[in-house]
Tab-separated table of C-alpha atoms and ligand atoms in Angstrom:
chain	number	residue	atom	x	y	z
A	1250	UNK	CA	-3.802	-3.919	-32.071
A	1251	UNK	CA	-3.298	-3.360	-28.286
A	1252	UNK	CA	-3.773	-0.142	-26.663
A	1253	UNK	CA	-5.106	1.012	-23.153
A	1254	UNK	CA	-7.963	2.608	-24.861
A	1255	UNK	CA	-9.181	-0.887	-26.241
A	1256	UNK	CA	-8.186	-2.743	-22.936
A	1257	UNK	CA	-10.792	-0.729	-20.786
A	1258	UNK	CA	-13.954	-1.442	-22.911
A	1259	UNK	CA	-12.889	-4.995	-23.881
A	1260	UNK	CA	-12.240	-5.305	-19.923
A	1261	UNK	CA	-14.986	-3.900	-18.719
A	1262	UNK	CA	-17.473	-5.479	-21.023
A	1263	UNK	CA	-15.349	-8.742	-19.855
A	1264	UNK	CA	-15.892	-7.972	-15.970
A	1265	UNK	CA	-19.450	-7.270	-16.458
A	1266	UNK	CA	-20.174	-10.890	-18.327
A	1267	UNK	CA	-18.106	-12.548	-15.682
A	1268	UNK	CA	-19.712	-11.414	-12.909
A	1269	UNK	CA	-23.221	-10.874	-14.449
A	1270	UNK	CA	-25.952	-8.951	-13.621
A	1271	UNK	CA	-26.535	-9.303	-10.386
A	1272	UNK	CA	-23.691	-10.281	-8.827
A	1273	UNK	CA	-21.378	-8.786	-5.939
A	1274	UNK	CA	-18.011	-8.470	-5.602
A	1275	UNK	CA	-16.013	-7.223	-2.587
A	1276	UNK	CA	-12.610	-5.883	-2.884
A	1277	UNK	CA	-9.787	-4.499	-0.759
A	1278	UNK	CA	-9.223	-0.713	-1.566
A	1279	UNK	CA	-5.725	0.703	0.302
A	1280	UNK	CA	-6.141	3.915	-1.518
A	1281	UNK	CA	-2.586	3.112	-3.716
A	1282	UNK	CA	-2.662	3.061	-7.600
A	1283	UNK	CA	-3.311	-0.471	-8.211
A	1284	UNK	CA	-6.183	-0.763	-5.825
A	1285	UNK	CA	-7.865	2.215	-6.858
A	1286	UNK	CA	-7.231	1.031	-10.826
A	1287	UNK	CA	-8.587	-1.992	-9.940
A	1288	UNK	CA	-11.537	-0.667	-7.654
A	1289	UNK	CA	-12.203	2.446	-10.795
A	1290	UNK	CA	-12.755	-0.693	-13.385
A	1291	UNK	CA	-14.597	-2.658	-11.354
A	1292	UNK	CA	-17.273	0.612	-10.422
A	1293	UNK	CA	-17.321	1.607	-14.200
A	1294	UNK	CA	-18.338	-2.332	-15.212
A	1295	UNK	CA	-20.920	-2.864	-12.278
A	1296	UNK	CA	-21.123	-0.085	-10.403
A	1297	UNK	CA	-22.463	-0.132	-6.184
A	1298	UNK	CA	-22.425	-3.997	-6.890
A	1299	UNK	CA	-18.440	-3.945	-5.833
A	1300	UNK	CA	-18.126	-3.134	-2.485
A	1301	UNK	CA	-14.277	-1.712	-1.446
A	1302	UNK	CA	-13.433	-1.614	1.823
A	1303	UNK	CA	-10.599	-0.143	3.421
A	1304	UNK	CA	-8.989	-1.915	6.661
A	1305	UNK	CA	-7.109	0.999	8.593
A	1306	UNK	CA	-4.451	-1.208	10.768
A	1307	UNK	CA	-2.872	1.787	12.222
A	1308	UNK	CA	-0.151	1.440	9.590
A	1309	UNK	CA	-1.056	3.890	7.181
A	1310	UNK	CA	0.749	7.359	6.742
A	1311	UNK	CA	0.099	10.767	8.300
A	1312	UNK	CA	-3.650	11.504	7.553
A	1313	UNK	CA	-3.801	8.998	4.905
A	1314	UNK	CA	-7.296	7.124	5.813
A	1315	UNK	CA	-9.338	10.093	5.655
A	1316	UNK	CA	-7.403	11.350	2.525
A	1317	UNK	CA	-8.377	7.608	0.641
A	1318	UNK	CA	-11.749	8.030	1.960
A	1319	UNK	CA	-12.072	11.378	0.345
A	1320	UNK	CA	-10.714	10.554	-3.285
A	1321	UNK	CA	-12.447	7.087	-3.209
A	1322	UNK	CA	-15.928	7.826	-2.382
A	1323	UNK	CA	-16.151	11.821	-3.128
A	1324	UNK	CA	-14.298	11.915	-6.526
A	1325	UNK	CA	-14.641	8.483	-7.645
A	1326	UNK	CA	-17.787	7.923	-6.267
A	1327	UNK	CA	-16.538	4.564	-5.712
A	1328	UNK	CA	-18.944	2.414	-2.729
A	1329	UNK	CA	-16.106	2.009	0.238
A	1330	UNK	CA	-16.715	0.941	3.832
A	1331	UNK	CA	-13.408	1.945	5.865
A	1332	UNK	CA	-12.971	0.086	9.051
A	1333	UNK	CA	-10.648	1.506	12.356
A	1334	UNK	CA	-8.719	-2.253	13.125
A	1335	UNK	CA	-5.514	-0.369	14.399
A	1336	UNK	CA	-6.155	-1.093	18.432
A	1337	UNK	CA	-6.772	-5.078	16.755
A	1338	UNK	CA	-3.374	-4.715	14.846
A	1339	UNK	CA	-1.103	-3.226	17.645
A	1340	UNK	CA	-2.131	-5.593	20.052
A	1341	UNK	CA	-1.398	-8.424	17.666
A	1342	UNK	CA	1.618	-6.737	16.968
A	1343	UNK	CA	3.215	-6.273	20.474
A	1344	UNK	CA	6.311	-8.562	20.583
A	1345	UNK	CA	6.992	-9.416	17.112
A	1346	UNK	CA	10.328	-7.835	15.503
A	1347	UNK	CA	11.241	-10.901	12.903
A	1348	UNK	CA	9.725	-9.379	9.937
A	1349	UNK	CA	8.209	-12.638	8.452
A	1350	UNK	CA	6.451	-12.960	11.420
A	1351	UNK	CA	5.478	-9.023	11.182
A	1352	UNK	CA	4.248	-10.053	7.722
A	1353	UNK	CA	2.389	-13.440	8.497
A	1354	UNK	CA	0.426	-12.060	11.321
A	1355	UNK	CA	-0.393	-9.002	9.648
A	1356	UNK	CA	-1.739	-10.964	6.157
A	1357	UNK	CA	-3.821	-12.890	8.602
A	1358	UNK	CA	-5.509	-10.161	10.507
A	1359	UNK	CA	-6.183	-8.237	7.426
A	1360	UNK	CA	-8.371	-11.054	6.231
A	1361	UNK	CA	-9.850	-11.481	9.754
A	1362	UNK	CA	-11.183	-7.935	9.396
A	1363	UNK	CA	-12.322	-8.409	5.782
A	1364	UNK	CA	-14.147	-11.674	6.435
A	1365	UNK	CA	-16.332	-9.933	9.314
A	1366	UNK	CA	-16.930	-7.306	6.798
A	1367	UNK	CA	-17.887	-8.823	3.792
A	1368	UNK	CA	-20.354	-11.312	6.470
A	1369	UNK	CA	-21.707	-7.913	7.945
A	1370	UNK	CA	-22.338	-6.641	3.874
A	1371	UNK	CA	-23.944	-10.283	3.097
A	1372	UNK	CA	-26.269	-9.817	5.694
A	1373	UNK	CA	-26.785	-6.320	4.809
A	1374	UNK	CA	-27.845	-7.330	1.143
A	1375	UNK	CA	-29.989	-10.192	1.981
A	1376	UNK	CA	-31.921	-7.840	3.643
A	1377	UNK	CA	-32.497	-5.975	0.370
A	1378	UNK	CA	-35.133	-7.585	-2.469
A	1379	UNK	CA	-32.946	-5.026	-5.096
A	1380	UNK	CA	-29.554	-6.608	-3.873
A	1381	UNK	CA	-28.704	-10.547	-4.507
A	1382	UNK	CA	-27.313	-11.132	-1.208
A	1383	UNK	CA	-24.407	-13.599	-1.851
A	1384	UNK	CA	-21.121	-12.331	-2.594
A	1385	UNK	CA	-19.326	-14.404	-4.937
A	1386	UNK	CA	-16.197	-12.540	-6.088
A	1387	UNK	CA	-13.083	-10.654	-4.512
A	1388	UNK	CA	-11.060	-8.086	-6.856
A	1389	UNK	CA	-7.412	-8.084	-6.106
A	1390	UNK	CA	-4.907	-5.007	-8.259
A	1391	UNK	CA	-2.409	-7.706	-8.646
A	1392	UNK	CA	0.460	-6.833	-11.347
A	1393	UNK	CA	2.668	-8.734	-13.503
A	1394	UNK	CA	5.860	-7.969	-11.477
A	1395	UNK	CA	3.619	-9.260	-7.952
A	1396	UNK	CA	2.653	-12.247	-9.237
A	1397	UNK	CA	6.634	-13.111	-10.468
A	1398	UNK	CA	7.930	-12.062	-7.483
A	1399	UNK	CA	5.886	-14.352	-5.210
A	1400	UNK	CA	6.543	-17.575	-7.721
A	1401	UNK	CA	9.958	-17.055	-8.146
A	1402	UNK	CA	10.750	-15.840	-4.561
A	1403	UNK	CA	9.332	-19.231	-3.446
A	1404	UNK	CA	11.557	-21.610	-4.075
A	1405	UNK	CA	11.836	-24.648	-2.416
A	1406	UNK	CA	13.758	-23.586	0.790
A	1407	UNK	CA	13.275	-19.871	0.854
A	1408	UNK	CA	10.375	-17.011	0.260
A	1409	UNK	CA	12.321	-13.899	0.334
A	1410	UNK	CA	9.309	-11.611	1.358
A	1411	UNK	CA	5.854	-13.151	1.256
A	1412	UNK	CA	3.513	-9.618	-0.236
A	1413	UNK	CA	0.766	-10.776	1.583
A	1414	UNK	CA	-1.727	-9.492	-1.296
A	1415	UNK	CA	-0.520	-12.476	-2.765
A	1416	UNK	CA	-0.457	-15.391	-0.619
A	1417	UNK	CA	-2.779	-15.560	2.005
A	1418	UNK	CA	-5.252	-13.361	1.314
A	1419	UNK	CA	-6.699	-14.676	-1.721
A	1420	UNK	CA	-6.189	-18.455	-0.353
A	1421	UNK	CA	-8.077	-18.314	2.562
A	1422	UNK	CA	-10.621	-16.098	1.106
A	1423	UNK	CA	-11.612	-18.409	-1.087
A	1424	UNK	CA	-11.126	-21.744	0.560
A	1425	UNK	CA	-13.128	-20.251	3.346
A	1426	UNK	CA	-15.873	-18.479	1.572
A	1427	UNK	CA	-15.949	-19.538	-1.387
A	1428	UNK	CA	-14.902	-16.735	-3.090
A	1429	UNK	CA	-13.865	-16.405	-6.746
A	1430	UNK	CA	-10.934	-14.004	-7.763
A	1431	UNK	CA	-10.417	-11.477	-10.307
A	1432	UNK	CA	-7.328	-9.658	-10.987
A	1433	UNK	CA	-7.840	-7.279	-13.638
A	1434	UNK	CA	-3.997	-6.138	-13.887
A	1435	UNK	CA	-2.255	-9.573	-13.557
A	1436	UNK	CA	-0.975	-8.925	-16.998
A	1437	UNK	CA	0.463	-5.627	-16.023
A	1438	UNK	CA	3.319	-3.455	-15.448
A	1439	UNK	CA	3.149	-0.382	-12.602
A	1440	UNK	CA	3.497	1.842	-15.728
A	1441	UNK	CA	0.545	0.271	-17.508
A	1442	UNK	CA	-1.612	0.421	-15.112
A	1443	UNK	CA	-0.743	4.457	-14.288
A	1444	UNK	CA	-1.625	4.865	-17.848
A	1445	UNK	CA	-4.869	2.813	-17.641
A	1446	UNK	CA	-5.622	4.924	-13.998
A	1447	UNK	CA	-5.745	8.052	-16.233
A	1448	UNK	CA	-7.667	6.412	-19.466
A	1449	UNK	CA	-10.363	5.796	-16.649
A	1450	UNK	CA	-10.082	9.742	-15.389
A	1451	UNK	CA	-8.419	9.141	-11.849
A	1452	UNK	CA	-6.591	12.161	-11.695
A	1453	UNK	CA	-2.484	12.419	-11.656
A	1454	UNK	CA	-1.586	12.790	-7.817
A	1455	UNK	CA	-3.163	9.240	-7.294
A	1456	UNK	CA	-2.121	7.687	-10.722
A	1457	UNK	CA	1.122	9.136	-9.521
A	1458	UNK	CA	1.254	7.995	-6.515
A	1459	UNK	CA	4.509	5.961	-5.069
A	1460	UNK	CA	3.933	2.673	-4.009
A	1461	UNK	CA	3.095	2.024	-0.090
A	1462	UNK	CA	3.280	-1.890	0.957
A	1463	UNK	CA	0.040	-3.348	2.585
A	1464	UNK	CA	1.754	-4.379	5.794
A	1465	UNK	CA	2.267	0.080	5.771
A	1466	UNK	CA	4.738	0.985	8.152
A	1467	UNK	CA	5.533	-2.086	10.269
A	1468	UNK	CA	7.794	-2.918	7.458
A	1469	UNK	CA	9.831	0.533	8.393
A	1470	UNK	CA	10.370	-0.270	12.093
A	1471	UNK	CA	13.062	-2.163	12.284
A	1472	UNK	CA	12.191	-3.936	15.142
A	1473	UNK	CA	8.827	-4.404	17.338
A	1474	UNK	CA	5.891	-2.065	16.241
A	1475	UNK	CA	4.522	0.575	18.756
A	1476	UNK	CA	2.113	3.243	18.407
A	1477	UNK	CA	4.923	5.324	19.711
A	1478	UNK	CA	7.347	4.331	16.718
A	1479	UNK	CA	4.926	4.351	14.095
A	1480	UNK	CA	3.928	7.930	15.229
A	1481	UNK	CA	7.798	8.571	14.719
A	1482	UNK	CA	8.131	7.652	11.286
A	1483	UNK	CA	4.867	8.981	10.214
A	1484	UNK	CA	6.557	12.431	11.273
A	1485	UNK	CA	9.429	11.558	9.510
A	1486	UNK	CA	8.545	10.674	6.452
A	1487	UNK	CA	5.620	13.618	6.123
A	1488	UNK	CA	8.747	15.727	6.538
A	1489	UNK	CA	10.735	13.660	3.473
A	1490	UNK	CA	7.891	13.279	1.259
A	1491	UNK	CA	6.361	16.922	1.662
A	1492	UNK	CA	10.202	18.469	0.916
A	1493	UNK	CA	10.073	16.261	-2.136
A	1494	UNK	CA	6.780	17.355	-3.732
A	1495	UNK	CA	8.237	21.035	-2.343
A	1496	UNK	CA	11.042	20.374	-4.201
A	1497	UNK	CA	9.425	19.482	-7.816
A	1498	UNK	CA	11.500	16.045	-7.174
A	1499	UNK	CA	8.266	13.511	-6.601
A	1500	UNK	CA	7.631	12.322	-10.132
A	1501	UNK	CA	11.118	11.810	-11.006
A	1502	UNK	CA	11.454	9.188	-7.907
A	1503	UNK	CA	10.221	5.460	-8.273
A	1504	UNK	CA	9.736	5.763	-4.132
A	1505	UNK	CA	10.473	7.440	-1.172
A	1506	UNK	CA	10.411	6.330	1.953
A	1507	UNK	CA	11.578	6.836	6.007
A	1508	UNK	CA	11.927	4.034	8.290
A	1509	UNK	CA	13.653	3.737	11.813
A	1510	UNK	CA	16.578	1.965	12.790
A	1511	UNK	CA	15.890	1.111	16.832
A	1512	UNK	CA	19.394	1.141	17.954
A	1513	UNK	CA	20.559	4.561	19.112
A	1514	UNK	CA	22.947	7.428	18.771
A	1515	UNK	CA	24.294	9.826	21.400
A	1516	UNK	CA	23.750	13.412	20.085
A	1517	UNK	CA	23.544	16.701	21.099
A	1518	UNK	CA	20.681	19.543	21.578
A	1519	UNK	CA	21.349	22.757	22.943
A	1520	UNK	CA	22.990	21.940	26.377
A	1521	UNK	CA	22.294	18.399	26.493
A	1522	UNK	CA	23.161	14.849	25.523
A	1523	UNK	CA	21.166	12.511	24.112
A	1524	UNK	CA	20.676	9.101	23.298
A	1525	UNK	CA	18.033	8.639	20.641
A	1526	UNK	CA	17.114	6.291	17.726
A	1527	UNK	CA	17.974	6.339	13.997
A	1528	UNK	CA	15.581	7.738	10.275
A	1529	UNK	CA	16.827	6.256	7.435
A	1530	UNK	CA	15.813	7.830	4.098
A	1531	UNK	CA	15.423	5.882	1.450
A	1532	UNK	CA	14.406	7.054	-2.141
A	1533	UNK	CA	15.005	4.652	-5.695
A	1534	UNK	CA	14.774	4.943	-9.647
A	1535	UNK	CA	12.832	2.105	-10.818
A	1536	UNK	CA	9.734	1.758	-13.255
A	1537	UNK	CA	9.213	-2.217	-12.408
A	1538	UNK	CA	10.114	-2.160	-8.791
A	1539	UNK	CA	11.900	-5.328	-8.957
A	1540	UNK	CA	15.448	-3.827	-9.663
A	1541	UNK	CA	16.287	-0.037	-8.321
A	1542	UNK	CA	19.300	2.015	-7.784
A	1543	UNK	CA	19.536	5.044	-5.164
A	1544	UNK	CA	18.109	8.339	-5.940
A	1545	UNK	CA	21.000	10.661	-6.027
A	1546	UNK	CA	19.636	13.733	-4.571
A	1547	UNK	CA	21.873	17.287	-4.437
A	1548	UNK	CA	23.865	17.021	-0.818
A	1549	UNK	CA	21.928	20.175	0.374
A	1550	UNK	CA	18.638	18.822	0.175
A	1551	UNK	CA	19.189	15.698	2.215
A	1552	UNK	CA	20.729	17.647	4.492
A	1553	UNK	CA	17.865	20.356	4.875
A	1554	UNK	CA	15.417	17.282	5.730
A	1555	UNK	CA	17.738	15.918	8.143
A	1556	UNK	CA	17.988	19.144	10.082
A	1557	UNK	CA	13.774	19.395	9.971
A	1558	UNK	CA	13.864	15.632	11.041
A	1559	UNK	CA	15.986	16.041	14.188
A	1560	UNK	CA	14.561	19.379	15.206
A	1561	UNK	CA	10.810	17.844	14.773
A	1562	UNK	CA	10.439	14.531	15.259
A	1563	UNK	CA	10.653	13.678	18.985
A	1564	UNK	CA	13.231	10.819	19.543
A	1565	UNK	CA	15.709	10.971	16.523
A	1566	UNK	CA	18.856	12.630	16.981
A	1567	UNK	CA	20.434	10.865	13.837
A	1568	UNK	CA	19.506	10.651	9.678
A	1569	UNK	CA	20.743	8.451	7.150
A	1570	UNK	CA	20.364	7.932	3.922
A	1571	UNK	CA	20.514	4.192	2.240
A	1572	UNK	CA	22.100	4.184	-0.932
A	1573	UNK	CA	21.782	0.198	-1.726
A	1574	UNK	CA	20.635	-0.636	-4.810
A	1575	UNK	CA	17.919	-4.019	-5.685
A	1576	UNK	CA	19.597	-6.333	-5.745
A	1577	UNK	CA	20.838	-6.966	-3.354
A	1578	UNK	CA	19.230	-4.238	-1.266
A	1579	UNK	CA	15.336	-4.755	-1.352
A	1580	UNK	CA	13.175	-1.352	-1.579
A	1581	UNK	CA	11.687	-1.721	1.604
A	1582	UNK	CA	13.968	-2.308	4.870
A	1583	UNK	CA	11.995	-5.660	5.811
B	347	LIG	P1	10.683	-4.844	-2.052
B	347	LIG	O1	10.894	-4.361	-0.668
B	347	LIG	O2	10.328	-6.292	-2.117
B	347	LIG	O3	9.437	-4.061	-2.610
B	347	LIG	O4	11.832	-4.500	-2.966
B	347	LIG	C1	9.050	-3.996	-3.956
B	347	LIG	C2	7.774	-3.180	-4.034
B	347	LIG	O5	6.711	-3.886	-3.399
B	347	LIG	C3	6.227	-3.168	-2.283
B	347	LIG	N1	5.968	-4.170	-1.214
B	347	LIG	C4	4.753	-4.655	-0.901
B	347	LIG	N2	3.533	-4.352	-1.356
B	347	LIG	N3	2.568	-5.890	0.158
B	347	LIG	C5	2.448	-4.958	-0.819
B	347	LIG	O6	1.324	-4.654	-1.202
B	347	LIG	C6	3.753	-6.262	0.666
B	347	LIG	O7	3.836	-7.103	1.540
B	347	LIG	C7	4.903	-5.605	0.114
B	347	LIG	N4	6.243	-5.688	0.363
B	347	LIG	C8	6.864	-4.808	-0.459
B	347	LIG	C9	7.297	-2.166	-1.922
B	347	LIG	O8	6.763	-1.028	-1.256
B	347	LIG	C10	7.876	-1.853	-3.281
B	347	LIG	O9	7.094	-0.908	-3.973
């Protein structure tokens, strides 16, 4: 007889036999639900012996590093390490728009970042009689509907996105350090594993959380990534996202989400013209992520953000709002 309650003691007695008494494991903590699941299950089974660490690439969301920082290690007491890589990424960044290539480079920096840290945490340990030193394993908050997409996306002539906590990371992590994986949620459905975040007391706004993609907001610039046009949709999408919650409307919505479209729009502010780029809003109904249909929000309220978008996000003079469903639309614009 399966329930959650039963999966979190027969899993954690499972993690701690796997890994066994003395061993480390590192993990990669973004702050979203699966992550933190992940991370939660892995401190209850071996506690300060998992090590999370959170790479900031300078893609993350209005205030969002120091607000993962504060639920992770204040009220899950969970052992994280968060490291400022956004000058790294943007640099790295500078000149690619094709969004594979976004995607490819960012997957490969992330680990670049991770393998100096879990080298600087090795050397850390060995320095420590209590501490084994070596650490063997890397926790990943893979789900069911991740690990389908990336097999059945990649057929023989096509991958339709590469979700780079699939591919890469793990590969090279363990071909290059010999690292072991363990994915705790592979068997998993985003519903599942809200339901397992609150068996394990995480509390509702981060269970609750929508989904944010690893590659963060390069995948909502439709174009080249700047500082300057990541600082735009960060704006923008506080805006969306905080007139949601206002609006009572955040838990009925799979995901939310602004991006910005680099061609531009003439418009007009008080006495002048201008010539400015493009938000689109996008918001879906889905439980699994892999099909959606458009949130159909009253005409009024998109409206109400558009006029706060325009009036306070320098360099939009235009919103829009994407009502594509997946398929063939994907939830994210790249
Ligand atoms: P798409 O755009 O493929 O997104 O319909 C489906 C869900 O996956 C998220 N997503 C990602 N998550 N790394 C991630 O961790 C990625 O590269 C990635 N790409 C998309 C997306 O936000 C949505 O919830």
């Amino acid at each position: 007889n399966w329930t959650m309650a039963n999966f979190v003691d027969i899993e954690i007695a499972r993690l701690r036999k796997l890994v066994g008494p003395k061993g480390q494991v590192l993990g990669a903590c973004s702050g979203g639900v699966d992550s933190t699941v992940a991370a939660k299950l892995m401190h209850q089974a071996i506690g300060d012996r998992f090590h999370a660490v959170l790479v900031d690439h300078g893609l993350m969301r209005l205030n969002e590093r120091e607000q993962v920082q504060k639920d992770l290690t204040e009220d899950l007491k969970i052992n994280l390490i968060a490291v400022d890589a956004s000058k790294m990424f943007y640099a790295g960044l500078q000149g690619i728009s094709d969004p594979e290539a976004k995607r490819k480079f960012i997957g490969g920096a992330f680990i670049d970042v991770f393998e100096k840290e879990a080298e600087r945490l090795e050397k850390e340990a060995a320095s420590d009689p209590e501490r084994a030193g070596k650490i063997e394993w890397f926790l990943q908050g893979t789900l069911y509907p991740d690990v389908i997409e990336s097999i059945s996306f990649k057929g023989p002539s096509a991958t339709i996105k590469s979700h780079h906590n699939v591919g890469a990371l793990p590969k090279r992590m363990k071909e290059g350090r010999g690292l072991k994986l363990i994915e705790p949620l592979r068997e998993l459905f985003k519903d599942e594993v809200r339901e397992l975040g609150r068996q394990l007391g995480i509390s509702d706004r981060l269970v609750g959380r929508h989904p944010f993609p690893g590659p963060g907001i390069a995948l909502r610039i439709l174009g080249e990534v700047t500082p300057e046009r990541v600082e735009i949709v960060r704006q923008a999408d506080h805006v969306f996202i905080t007139m949601i919650r206002e609006a009572g409307l955040y838990d009925k919505i799979g995901q939310a989400l602004a991006a910005l479209d680099l061609s531009r729009a003439v418009g007009v502010m008080g006495d002048l013209r201008t010539y400015r780029h493009i938000v689109l809003l996008r918001a879906v109904n889905t439980t699994d992520y892999m099909t959606a249909s458009p949130y159909l929000f009253e005409p009024d309220f998109l409206a109400r953000v558009s006029t706060r978008i325009v009036n306070e996000v320098p360099g939009v003079c235009r919103v829009a709002y994407d009502y594509t469903s997946k398929p063939p639309g994907t939830i994210e614009f790249e």
